[in-house]
Backbone as JSON, one array per atom type, in Angstrom:
{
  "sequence": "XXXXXXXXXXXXXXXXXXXXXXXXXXXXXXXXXXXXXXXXXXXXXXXXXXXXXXXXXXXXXXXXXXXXXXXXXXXXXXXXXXXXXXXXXXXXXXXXXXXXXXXXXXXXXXXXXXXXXXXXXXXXXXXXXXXXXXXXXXXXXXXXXXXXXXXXXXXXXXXXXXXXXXXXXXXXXXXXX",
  "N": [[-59.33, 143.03, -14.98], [-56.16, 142.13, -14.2], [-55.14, 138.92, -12.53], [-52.1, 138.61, -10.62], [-50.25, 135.94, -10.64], [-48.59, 134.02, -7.9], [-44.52, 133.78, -7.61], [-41.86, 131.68, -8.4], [-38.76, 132.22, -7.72], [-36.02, 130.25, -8.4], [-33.38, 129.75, -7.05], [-29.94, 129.01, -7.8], [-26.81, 128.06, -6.29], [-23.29, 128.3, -5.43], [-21.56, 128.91, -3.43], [-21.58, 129.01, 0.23], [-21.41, 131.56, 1.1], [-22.91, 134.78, 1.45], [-22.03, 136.99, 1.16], [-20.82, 136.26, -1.74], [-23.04, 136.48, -3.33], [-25.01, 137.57, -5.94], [-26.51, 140.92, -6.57], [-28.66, 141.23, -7.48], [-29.79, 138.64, -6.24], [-29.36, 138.52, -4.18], [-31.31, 140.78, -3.34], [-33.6, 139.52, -4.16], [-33.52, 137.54, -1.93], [-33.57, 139.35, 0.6], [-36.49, 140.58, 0.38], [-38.34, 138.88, -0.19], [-40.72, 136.96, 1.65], [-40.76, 134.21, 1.8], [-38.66, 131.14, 1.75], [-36.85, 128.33, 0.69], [-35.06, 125.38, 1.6], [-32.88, 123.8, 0.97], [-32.67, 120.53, 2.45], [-30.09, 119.62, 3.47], [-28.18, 121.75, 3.49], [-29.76, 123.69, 5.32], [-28.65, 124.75, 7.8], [-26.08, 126.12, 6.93], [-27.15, 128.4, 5.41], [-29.39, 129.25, 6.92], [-28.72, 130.57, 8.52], [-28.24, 133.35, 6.73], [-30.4, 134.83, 7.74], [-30.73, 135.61, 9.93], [-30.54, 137.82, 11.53], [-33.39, 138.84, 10.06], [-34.74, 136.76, 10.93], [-37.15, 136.34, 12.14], [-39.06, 137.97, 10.48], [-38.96, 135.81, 8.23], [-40.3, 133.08, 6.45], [-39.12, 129.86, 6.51], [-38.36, 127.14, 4.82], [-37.8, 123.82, 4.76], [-36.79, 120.86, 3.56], [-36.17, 116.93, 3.09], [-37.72, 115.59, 1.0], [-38.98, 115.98, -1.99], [-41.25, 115.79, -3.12], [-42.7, 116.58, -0.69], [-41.58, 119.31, -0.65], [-43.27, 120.35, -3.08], [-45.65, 119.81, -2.07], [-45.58, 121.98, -0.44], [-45.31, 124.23, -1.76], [-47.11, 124.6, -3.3], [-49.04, 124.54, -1.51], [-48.75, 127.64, -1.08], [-49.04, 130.6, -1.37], [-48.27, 132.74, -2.11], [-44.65, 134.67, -3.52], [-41.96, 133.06, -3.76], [-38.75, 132.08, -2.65], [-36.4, 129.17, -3.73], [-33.77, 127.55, -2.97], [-31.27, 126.16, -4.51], [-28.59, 123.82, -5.64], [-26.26, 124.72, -7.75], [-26.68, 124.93, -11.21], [-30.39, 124.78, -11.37], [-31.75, 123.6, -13.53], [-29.62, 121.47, -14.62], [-29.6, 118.3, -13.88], [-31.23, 119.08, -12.14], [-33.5, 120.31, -9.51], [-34.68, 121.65, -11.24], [-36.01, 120.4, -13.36], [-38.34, 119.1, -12.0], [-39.74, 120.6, -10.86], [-40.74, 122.29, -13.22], [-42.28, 120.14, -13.92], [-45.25, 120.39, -12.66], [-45.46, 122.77, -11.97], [-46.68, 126.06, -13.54], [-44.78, 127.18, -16.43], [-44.38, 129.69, -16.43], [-44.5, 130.74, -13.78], [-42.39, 130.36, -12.67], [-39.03, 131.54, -11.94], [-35.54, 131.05, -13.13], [-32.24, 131.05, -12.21], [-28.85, 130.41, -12.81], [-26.22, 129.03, -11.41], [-23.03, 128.6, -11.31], [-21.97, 125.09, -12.0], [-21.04, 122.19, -10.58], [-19.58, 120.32, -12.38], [-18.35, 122.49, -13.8], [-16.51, 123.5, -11.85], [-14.84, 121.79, -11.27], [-13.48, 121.57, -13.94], [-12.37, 123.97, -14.43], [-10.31, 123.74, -11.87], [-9.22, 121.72, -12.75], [-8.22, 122.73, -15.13], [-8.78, 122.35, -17.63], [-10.29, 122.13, -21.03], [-14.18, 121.25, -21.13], [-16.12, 120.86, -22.91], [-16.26, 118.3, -24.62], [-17.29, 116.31, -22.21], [-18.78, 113.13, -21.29], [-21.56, 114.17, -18.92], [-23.19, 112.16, -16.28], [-25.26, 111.74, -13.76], [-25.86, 110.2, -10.91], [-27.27, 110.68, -8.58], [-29.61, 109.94, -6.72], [-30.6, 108.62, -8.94], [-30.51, 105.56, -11.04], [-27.78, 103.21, -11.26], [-27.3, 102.46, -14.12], [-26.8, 103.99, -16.86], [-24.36, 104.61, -16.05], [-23.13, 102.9, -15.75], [-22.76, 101.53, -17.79], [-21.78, 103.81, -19.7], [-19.0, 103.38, -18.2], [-18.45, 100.97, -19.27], [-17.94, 101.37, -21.98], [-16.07, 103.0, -21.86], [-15.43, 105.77, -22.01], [-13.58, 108.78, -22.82], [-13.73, 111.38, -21.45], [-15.72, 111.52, -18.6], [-18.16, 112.48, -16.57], [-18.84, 112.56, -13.44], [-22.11, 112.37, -11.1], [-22.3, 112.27, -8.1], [-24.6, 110.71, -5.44], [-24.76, 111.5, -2.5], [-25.62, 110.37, -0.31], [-26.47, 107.03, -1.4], [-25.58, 106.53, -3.96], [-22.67, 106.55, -3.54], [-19.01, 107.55, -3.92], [-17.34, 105.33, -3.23], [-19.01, 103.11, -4.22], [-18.53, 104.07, -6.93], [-15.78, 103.81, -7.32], [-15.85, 101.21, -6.61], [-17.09, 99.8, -8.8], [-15.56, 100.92, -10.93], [-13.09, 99.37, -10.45], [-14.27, 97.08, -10.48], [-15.02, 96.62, -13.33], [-12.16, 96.72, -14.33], [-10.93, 98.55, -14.77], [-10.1, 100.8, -13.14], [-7.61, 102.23, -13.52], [-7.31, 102.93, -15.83]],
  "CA": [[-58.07, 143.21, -14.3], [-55.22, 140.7, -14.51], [-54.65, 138.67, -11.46], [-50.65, 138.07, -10.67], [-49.82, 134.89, -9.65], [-47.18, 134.37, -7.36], [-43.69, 133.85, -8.52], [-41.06, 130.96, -7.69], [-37.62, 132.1, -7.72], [-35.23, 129.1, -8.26], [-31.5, 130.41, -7.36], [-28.57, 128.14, -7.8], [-25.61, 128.59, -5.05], [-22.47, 127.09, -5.3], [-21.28, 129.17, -2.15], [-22.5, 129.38, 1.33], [-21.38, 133.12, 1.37], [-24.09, 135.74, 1.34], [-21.66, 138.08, 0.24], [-20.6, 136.21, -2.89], [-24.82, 136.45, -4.41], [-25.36, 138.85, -6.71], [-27.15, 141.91, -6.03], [-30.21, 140.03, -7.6], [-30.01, 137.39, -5.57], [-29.34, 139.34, -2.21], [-32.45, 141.87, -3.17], [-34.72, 138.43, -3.73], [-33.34, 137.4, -0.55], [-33.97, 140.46, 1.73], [-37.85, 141.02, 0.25], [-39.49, 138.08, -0.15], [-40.65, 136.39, 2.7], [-41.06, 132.6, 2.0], [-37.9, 130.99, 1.4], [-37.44, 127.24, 0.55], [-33.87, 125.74, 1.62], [-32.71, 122.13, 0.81], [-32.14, 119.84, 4.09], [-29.07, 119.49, 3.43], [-27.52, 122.95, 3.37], [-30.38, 124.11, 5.78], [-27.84, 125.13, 8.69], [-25.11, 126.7, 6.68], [-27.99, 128.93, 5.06], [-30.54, 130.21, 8.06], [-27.26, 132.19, 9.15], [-27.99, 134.49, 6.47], [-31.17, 135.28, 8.01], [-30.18, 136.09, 11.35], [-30.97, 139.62, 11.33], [-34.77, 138.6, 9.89], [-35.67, 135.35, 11.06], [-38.69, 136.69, 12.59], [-39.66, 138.17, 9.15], [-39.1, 135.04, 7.16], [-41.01, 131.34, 6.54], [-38.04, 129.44, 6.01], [-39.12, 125.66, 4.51], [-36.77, 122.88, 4.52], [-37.26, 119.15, 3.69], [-35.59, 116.14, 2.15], [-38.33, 115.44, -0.23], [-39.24, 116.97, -3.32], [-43.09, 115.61, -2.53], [-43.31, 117.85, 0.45], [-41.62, 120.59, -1.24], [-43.92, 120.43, -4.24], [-46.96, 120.21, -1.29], [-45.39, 122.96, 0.34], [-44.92, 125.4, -3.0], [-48.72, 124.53, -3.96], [-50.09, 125.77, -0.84], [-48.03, 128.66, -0.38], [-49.25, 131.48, -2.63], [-46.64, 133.96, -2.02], [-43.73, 134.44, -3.89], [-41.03, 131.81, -2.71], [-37.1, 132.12, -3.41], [-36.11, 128.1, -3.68], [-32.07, 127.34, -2.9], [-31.06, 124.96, -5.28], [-27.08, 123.8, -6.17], [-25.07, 125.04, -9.2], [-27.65, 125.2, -12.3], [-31.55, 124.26, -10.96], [-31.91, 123.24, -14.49], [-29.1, 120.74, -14.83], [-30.03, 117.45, -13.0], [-31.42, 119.77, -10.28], [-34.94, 120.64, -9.49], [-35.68, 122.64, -12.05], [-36.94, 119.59, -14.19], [-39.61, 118.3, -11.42], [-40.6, 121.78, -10.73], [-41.59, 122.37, -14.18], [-43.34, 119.16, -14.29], [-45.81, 120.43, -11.65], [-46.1, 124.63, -12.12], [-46.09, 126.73, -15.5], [-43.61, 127.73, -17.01], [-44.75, 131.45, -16.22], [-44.83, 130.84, -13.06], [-40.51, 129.56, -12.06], [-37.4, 132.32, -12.46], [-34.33, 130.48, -13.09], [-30.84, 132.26, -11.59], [-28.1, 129.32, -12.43], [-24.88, 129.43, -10.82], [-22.03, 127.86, -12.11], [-22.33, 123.96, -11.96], [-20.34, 121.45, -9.91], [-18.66, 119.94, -13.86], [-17.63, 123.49, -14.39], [-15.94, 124.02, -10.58], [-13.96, 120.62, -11.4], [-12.75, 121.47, -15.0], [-11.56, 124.93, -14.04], [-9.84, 123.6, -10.98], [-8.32, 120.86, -13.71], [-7.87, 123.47, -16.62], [-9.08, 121.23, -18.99], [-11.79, 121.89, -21.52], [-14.93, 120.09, -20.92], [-17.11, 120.46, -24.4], [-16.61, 116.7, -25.02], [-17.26, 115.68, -21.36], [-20.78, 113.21, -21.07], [-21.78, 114.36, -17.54], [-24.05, 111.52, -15.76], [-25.9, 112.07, -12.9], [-26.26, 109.1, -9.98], [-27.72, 111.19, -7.7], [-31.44, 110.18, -7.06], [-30.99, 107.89, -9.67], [-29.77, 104.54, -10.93], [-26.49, 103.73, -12.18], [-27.29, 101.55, -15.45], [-26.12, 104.82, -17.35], [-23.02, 105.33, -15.37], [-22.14, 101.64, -15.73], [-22.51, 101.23, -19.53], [-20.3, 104.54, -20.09], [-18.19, 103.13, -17.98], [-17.82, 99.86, -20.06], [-17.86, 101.83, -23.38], [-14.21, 103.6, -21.87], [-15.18, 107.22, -22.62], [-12.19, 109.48, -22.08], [-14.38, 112.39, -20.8], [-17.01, 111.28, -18.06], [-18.14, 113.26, -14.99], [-19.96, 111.29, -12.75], [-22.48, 113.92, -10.15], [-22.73, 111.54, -7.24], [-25.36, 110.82, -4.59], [-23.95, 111.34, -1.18], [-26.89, 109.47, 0.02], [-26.46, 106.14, -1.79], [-24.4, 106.24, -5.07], [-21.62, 107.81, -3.65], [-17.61, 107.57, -4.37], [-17.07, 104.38, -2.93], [-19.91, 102.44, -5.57], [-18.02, 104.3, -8.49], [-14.61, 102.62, -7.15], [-16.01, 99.71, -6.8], [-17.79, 99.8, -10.07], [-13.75, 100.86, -11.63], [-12.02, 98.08, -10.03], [-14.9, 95.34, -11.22], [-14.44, 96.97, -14.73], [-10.49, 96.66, -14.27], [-10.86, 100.06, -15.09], [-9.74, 102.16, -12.35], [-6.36, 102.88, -13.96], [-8.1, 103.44, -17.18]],
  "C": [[-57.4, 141.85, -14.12], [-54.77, 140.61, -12.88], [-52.79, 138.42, -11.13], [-50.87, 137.06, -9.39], [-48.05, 135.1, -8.83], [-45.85, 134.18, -8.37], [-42.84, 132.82, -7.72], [-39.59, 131.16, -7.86], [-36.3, 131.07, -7.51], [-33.85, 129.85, -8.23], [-30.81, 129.31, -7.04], [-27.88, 128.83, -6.88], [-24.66, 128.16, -5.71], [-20.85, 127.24, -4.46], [-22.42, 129.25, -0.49], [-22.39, 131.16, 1.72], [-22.4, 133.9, 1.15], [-23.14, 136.65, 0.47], [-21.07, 138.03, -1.23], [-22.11, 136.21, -4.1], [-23.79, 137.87, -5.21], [-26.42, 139.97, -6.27], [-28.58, 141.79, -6.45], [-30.82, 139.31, -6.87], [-30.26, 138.1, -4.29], [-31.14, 140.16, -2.12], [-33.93, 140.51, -2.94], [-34.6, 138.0, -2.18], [-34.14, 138.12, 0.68], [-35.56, 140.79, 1.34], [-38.6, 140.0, 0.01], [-39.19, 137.12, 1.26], [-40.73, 134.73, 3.27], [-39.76, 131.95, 1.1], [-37.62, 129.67, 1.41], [-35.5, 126.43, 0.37], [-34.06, 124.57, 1.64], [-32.3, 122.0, 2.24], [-30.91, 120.04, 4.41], [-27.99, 120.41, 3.9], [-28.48, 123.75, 4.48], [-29.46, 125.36, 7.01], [-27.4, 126.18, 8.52], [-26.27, 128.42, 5.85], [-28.92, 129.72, 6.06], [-29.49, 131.18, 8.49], [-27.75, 133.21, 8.21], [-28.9, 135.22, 6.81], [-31.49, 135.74, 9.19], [-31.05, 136.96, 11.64], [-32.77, 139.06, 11.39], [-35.32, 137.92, 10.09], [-36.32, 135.57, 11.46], [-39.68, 136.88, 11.34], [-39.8, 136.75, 8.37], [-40.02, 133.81, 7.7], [-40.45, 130.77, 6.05], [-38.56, 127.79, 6.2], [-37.87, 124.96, 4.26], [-37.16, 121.3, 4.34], [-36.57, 118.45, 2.88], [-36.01, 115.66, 1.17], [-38.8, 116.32, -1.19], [-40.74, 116.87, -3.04], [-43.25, 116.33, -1.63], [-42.83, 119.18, -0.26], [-42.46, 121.01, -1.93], [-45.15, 120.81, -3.44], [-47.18, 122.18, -0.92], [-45.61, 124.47, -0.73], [-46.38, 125.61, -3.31], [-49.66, 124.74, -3.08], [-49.57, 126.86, -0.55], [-48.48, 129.93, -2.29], [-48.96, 132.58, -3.1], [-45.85, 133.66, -2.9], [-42.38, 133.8, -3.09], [-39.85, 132.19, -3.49], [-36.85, 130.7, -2.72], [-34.64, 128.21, -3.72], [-32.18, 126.16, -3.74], [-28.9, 125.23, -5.23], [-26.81, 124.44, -7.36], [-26.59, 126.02, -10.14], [-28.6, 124.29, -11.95], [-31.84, 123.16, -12.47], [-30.84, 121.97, -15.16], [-28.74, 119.57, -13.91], [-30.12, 117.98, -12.06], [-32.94, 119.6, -10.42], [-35.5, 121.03, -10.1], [-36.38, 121.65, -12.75], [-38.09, 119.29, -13.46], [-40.66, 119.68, -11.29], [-41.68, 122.34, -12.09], [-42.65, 121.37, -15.01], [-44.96, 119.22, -12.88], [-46.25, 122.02, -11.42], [-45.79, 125.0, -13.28], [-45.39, 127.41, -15.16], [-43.3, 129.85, -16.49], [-44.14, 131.95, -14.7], [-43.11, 130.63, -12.07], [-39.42, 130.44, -13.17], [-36.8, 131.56, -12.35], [-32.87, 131.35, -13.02], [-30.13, 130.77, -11.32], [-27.3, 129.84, -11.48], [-24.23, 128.34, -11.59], [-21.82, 126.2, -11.63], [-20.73, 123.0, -11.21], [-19.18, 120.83, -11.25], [-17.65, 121.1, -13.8], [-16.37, 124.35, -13.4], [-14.71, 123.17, -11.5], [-12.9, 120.99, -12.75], [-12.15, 122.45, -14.6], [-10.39, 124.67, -13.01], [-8.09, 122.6, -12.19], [-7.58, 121.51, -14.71], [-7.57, 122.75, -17.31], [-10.48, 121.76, -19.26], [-12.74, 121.07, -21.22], [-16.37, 120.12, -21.71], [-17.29, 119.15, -24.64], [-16.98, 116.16, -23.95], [-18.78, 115.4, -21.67], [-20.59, 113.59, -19.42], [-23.35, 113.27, -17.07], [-24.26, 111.65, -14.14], [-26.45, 110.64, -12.14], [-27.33, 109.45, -8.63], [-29.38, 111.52, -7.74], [-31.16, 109.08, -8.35], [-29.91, 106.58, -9.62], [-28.36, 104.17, -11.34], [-26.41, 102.47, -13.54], [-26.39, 102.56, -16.58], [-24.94, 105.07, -17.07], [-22.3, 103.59, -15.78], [-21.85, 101.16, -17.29], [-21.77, 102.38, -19.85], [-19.07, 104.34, -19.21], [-17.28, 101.57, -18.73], [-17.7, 100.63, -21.55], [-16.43, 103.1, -23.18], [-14.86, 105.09, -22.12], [-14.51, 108.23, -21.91], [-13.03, 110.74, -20.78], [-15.69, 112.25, -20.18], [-16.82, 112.17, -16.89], [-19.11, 112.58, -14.11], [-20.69, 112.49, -11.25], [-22.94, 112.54, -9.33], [-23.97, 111.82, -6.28], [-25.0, 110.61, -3.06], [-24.56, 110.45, -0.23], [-26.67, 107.56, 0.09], [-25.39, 105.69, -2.6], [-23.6, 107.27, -4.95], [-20.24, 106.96, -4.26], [-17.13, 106.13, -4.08], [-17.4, 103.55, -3.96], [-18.79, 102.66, -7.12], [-16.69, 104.04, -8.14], [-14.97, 101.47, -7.23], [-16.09, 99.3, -8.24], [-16.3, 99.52, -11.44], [-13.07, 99.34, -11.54], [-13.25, 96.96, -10.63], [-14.69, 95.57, -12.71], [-13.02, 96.51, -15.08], [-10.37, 97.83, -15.06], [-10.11, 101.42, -14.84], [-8.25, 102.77, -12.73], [-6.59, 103.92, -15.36], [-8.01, 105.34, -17.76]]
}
């Protein structure tokens, strides 16, 4: 007899509404009981659990190292909040460096690039999209000296936020660019 391991449900947001999920998302929601909510968004999120917060084990933390602790003793099925697409500079890469593949659903949502271009109505096939957030900006500063018309820059609200990538413009003599 085949044992089932648990299961890690990774869902992308890229509302705080409950009522904009999908009927996927809502059903993971309402039946599993271990639920795994970035720090960040922690607040705007336990609201939807109102009703059940007795029922649930709602996990929150700013590190990925405690999350990762937290996921690896927990042997329940877990629904993880992630932003946009888990899989595009989100969590989904560390997660799958750390549980199989078998073992992590992926449920994107539509990505912070793809809010921006729609908002712009402008294609964004040629855009590079670099990622500062959690990381360094050696990448962000060499496509910024190599001019490329179509960059998206996913900041770190943390550290490398909006300010850095002005600065960064104006030492370039860029920012008109």
């Amino acid at each position: 007899m085949k044992v089932k391991n648990r299961t890690i449900h990774v869902v992308g947001i890229n509302s705080f509404e409950f009522e904009e999920l999908s009927p996927t998302i809502k059903s993971l929601l309402k039946n599993i009981e271990n639920v795994a909510i970035p720090e960040s968004y922690f607040d705007q999120i336990k609201i939807w659990f109102k009703q059940s917060l007795e029922y649930k084990k709602l996990f929150s933390s700013g590190s990925n190292n405690d999350l990762i602790k937290w996921l690896k003793n927990n042997q329940n099925d877990v629904v993880l909040i992630s932003r946009g697409d888990p899989l595009w500079f989100g969590i989904g890469r560390i997660l799958l460096e750390h549980f199989p593949q078998e073992e992590l659903f992926f449920y994107p949502s539509i990505t912070c690039v793809q809010l921006a271009f729609k908002k712009l109505k402008k294609p964004w096939q040629d855009v590079k999209c670099i990622s500062i957030h959690g990381r360094e900006t050696d990448e962000l500063i060499k496509s910024l000296k190599a001019r490329k018309y179509n960059l998206a820059i996913i900041p770190d609200p943390k550290k490398n936020n909006i300010k850095l990538i002005r600065r960064n413009l104006l030492e370039l003599q860029i920012d008109n660019f």
